[in-house]
Amino acid sequence: MSLTVAGVLAVVILAVVAVAGGGLLTTLVFRQVDRGDHVAPTDEVDSVEAAQQILRGGAWIGALERTAIYASIVAGWPEGIAVVLAVKSLARYPELQAGKKSAAAERFIIGTFVSTLFACACAGLAVWFRRSL
């Protein structure tokens, strides 16, 4: 398979969409989750939004996660998804255990799923587009 300018451009544009768009989508999902909570956050019931203070650096980690997942799929190495998710989970485990707050764990799971699925969708489009040229 030869590389064309259109193919390379599509892969690069979809990479930017995966990284930047995934961050925006994740933020929108978090807002929707917080809006769906009918109980006001207290010390006992904490919101997903309040959990952001516990899981600092989430936006940067999410961007790196989407970049790595996108690159893994486009490179034809889907096993990279498992590596990325394992590294992220192991790195966050102490914070999730120490916090003992369910909202932090919920934020971690929701953010990871939204981020991963969006990066996979963009990478799938890139692979499809590259093959169709």
PDB file of C-alpha atoms in Angstrom, residues 4-130:
ATOM      1  CA  THR A   4      -0.643   9.320  -0.740  1.00  0.00           C
ATOM      2  CA  VAL A   5      -0.820  12.925   0.328  1.00  0.00           C
ATOM      3  CA  ALA A   6      -4.559  12.564   0.907  1.00  0.00           C
ATOM      4  CA  GLY A   7      -4.013   9.458   3.042  1.00  0.00           C
ATOM      5  CA  VAL A   8      -1.353  11.077   5.193  1.00  0.00           C
ATOM      6  CA  LEU A   9      -3.441  14.226   5.543  1.00  0.00           C
ATOM      7  CA  ALA A  10      -6.478  12.190   6.601  1.00  0.00           C
ATOM      8  CA  VAL A  11      -4.455  10.319   9.227  1.00  0.00           C
ATOM      9  CA  VAL A  12      -3.023  13.565  10.634  1.00  0.00           C
ATOM     10  CA  ILE A  13      -6.369  15.394  10.664  1.00  0.00           C
ATOM     11  CA  LEU A  14      -8.127  12.481  12.323  1.00  0.00           C
ATOM     12  CA  ALA A  15      -5.322  12.300  14.913  1.00  0.00           C
ATOM     13  CA  VAL A  16      -5.949  15.936  15.837  1.00  0.00           C
ATOM     14  CA  VAL A  17      -9.697  15.272  15.954  1.00  0.00           C
ATOM     15  CA  ALA A  18      -9.127  12.204  18.158  1.00  0.00           C
ATOM     16  CA  VAL A  19      -6.969  14.069  20.658  1.00  0.00           C
ATOM     17  CA  ALA A  20      -8.709  17.464  20.776  1.00  0.00           C
ATOM     18  CA  GLY A  21     -12.238  16.285  20.052  1.00  0.00           C
ATOM     19  CA  GLY A  22     -11.971  13.478  22.568  1.00  0.00           C
ATOM     20  CA  GLY A  23     -11.138  15.959  25.299  1.00  0.00           C
ATOM     21  CA  LEU A  24     -14.131  18.112  24.433  1.00  0.00           C
ATOM     22  CA  LEU A  25     -16.430  15.097  24.234  1.00  0.00           C
ATOM     23  CA  THR A  26     -15.232  13.809  27.597  1.00  0.00           C
ATOM     24  CA  THR A  27     -15.869  17.216  29.184  1.00  0.00           C
ATOM     25  CA  LEU A  28     -19.385  17.290  27.714  1.00  0.00           C
ATOM     26  CA  VAL A  29     -20.104  13.808  29.036  1.00  0.00           C
ATOM     27  CA  PHE A  30     -18.897  14.821  32.512  1.00  0.00           C
ATOM     28  CA  ARG A  31     -21.184  17.867  32.438  1.00  0.00           C
ATOM     29  CA  GLN A  32     -24.100  15.655  31.433  1.00  0.00           C
ATOM     30  CA  VAL A  33     -23.322  13.208  34.240  1.00  0.00           C
ATOM     31  CA  ASP A  34     -23.165  16.041  36.789  1.00  0.00           C
ATOM     32  CA  ARG A  35     -26.389  17.514  35.446  1.00  0.00           C
ATOM     33  CA  GLY A  36     -28.067  14.138  35.903  1.00  0.00           C
ATOM     34  CA  ASP A  37     -27.204  14.045  39.609  1.00  0.00           C
ATOM     35  CA  HIS A  38     -30.280  15.173  41.510  1.00  0.00           C
ATOM     36  CA  VAL A  39     -28.535  15.197  44.871  1.00  0.00           C
ATOM     37  CA  ALA A  40     -26.431  18.224  45.780  1.00  0.00           C
ATOM     38  CA  PRO A  41     -22.812  17.265  46.447  1.00  0.00           C
ATOM     39  CA  THR A  42     -21.885  16.993  50.114  1.00  0.00           C
ATOM     40  CA  ASP A  43     -19.040  15.378  52.015  1.00  0.00           C
ATOM     41  CA  GLU A  44     -20.793  12.008  51.754  1.00  0.00           C
ATOM     42  CA  VAL A  45     -22.098  12.343  48.197  1.00  0.00           C
ATOM     43  CA  ASP A  46     -19.482  13.879  45.964  1.00  0.00           C
ATOM     44  CA  SER A  47     -20.046  14.784  42.334  1.00  0.00           C
ATOM     45  CA  VAL A  48     -18.019  13.610  39.394  1.00  0.00           C
ATOM     46  CA  GLU A  49     -16.987  17.239  38.883  1.00  0.00           C
ATOM     47  CA  ALA A  50     -15.603  17.460  42.422  1.00  0.00           C
ATOM     48  CA  ALA A  51     -13.534  14.330  41.784  1.00  0.00           C
ATOM     49  CA  GLN A  52     -11.443  16.319  39.311  1.00  0.00           C
ATOM     50  CA  GLN A  53      -9.485  17.677  42.271  1.00  0.00           C
ATOM     51  CA  ILE A  54      -8.464  14.139  43.233  1.00  0.00           C
ATOM     52  CA  LEU A  55      -7.496  13.009  39.725  1.00  0.00           C
ATOM     53  CA  ARG A  56      -5.293  15.901  38.679  1.00  0.00           C
ATOM     54  CA  GLY A  57      -3.718  15.955  35.267  1.00  0.00           C
ATOM     55  CA  GLY A  58      -6.623  14.023  33.794  1.00  0.00           C
ATOM     56  CA  ALA A  59      -6.858  16.193  30.685  1.00  0.00           C
ATOM     57  CA  TRP A  60      -3.172  15.714  29.856  1.00  0.00           C
ATOM     58  CA  ILE A  61      -3.276  12.022  30.629  1.00  0.00           C
ATOM     59  CA  GLY A  62      -6.401  11.692  28.482  1.00  0.00           C
ATOM     60  CA  ALA A  63      -4.735  13.456  25.553  1.00  0.00           C
ATOM     61  CA  LEU A  64      -1.703  11.180  25.805  1.00  0.00           C
ATOM     62  CA  GLU A  65      -3.990   8.162  26.134  1.00  0.00           C
ATOM     63  CA  ARG A  66      -5.936   9.082  22.977  1.00  0.00           C
ATOM     64  CA  THR A  67      -2.693   9.742  21.089  1.00  0.00           C
ATOM     65  CA  ALA A  68      -1.257   6.355  22.048  1.00  0.00           C
ATOM     66  CA  ILE A  69      -4.474   4.474  21.294  1.00  0.00           C
ATOM     67  CA  TYR A  70      -4.908   6.228  17.955  1.00  0.00           C
ATOM     68  CA  ALA A  71      -1.289   5.537  16.982  1.00  0.00           C
ATOM     69  CA  SER A  72      -1.574   1.888  18.037  1.00  0.00           C
ATOM     70  CA  ILE A  73      -4.598   1.254  15.846  1.00  0.00           C
ATOM     71  CA  VAL A  74      -3.306   3.194  12.844  1.00  0.00           C
ATOM     72  CA  ALA A  75       0.020   1.345  13.119  1.00  0.00           C
ATOM     73  CA  GLY A  76      -1.821  -1.980  13.068  1.00  0.00           C
ATOM     74  CA  TRP A  77      -1.003  -2.898  16.672  1.00  0.00           C
ATOM     75  CA  PRO A  78      -4.357  -2.998  18.513  1.00  0.00           C
ATOM     76  CA  GLU A  79      -2.684  -4.738  21.448  1.00  0.00           C
ATOM     77  CA  GLY A  80      -1.318  -1.296  22.278  1.00  0.00           C
ATOM     78  CA  ILE A  81      -4.764  -0.392  23.608  1.00  0.00           C
ATOM     79  CA  ALA A  82      -4.354  -2.972  26.378  1.00  0.00           C
ATOM     80  CA  VAL A  83      -0.885  -1.652  27.193  1.00  0.00           C
ATOM     81  CA  VAL A  84      -2.112   1.953  27.411  1.00  0.00           C
ATOM     82  CA  LEU A  85      -5.093   1.068  29.597  1.00  0.00           C
ATOM     83  CA  ALA A  86      -2.998  -1.148  31.871  1.00  0.00           C
ATOM     84  CA  VAL A  87      -0.354   1.536  32.386  1.00  0.00           C
ATOM     85  CA  LYS A  88      -3.009   4.168  33.059  1.00  0.00           C
ATOM     86  CA  SER A  89      -4.888   1.947  35.509  1.00  0.00           C
ATOM     87  CA  LEU A  90      -1.772   0.943  37.409  1.00  0.00           C
ATOM     88  CA  ALA A  91      -0.605   4.554  37.599  1.00  0.00           C
ATOM     89  CA  ARG A  92      -3.971   5.774  38.935  1.00  0.00           C
ATOM     90  CA  TYR A  93      -4.607   2.870  41.308  1.00  0.00           C
ATOM     91  CA  PRO A  94      -2.981   4.465  44.391  1.00  0.00           C
ATOM     92  CA  GLU A  95      -5.003   7.666  43.931  1.00  0.00           C
ATOM     93  CA  LEU A  96      -8.244   5.755  43.513  1.00  0.00           C
ATOM     94  CA  GLN A  97      -7.527   3.629  46.597  1.00  0.00           C
ATOM     95  CA  ALA A  98      -6.348   6.532  48.772  1.00  0.00           C
ATOM     96  CA  GLY A  99      -9.270   8.761  47.848  1.00  0.00           C
ATOM     97  CA  LYS A 100     -11.957   6.245  48.821  1.00  0.00           C
ATOM     98  CA  LYS A 101     -14.356   8.443  46.888  1.00  0.00           C
ATOM     99  CA  SER A 102     -16.694   6.758  44.458  1.00  0.00           C
ATOM    100  CA  ALA A 103     -16.858   9.873  42.289  1.00  0.00           C
ATOM    101  CA  ALA A 104     -13.134   9.654  41.562  1.00  0.00           C
ATOM    102  CA  ALA A 105     -13.499   6.057  40.416  1.00  0.00           C
ATOM    103  CA  GLU A 106     -16.574   6.978  38.365  1.00  0.00           C
ATOM    104  CA  ARG A 107     -14.724   9.870  36.762  1.00  0.00           C
ATOM    105  CA  PHE A 108     -11.811   7.568  35.940  1.00  0.00           C
ATOM    106  CA  ILE A 109     -14.044   4.915  34.353  1.00  0.00           C
ATOM    107  CA  ILE A 110     -16.290   7.318  32.447  1.00  0.00           C
ATOM    108  CA  GLY A 111     -13.382   9.407  31.176  1.00  0.00           C
ATOM    109  CA  THR A 112     -11.400   6.358  30.118  1.00  0.00           C
ATOM    110  CA  PHE A 113     -14.330   4.797  28.243  1.00  0.00           C
ATOM    111  CA  VAL A 114     -15.310   7.981  26.428  1.00  0.00           C
ATOM    112  CA  SER A 115     -11.714   8.809  25.579  1.00  0.00           C
ATOM    113  CA  THR A 116     -10.850   5.296  24.401  1.00  0.00           C
ATOM    114  CA  LEU A 117     -13.988   4.819  22.314  1.00  0.00           C
ATOM    115  CA  PHE A 118     -13.567   8.177  20.594  1.00  0.00           C
ATOM    116  CA  ALA A 119      -9.892   7.527  19.800  1.00  0.00           C
ATOM    117  CA  CYS A 120     -10.781   4.068  18.461  1.00  0.00           C
ATOM    118  CA  ALA A 121     -13.539   5.504  16.277  1.00  0.00           C
ATOM    119  CA  CYS A 122     -11.225   8.151  14.810  1.00  0.00           C
ATOM    120  CA  ALA A 123      -8.482   5.580  14.246  1.00  0.00           C
ATOM    121  CA  GLY A 124     -10.964   3.236  12.591  1.00  0.00           C
ATOM    122  CA  LEU A 125     -11.974   6.021  10.225  1.00  0.00           C
ATOM    123  CA  ALA A 126      -8.327   6.739   9.460  1.00  0.00           C
ATOM    124  CA  VAL A 127      -7.597   3.082   8.695  1.00  0.00           C
ATOM    125  CA  TRP A 128     -10.719   2.804   6.541  1.00  0.00           C
ATOM    126  CA  PHE A 129      -9.921   6.022   4.692  1.00  0.00           C
ATOM    127  CA  ARG A 130      -6.307   5.010   4.132  1.00  0.00           C
TER     128      ARG A 130
END
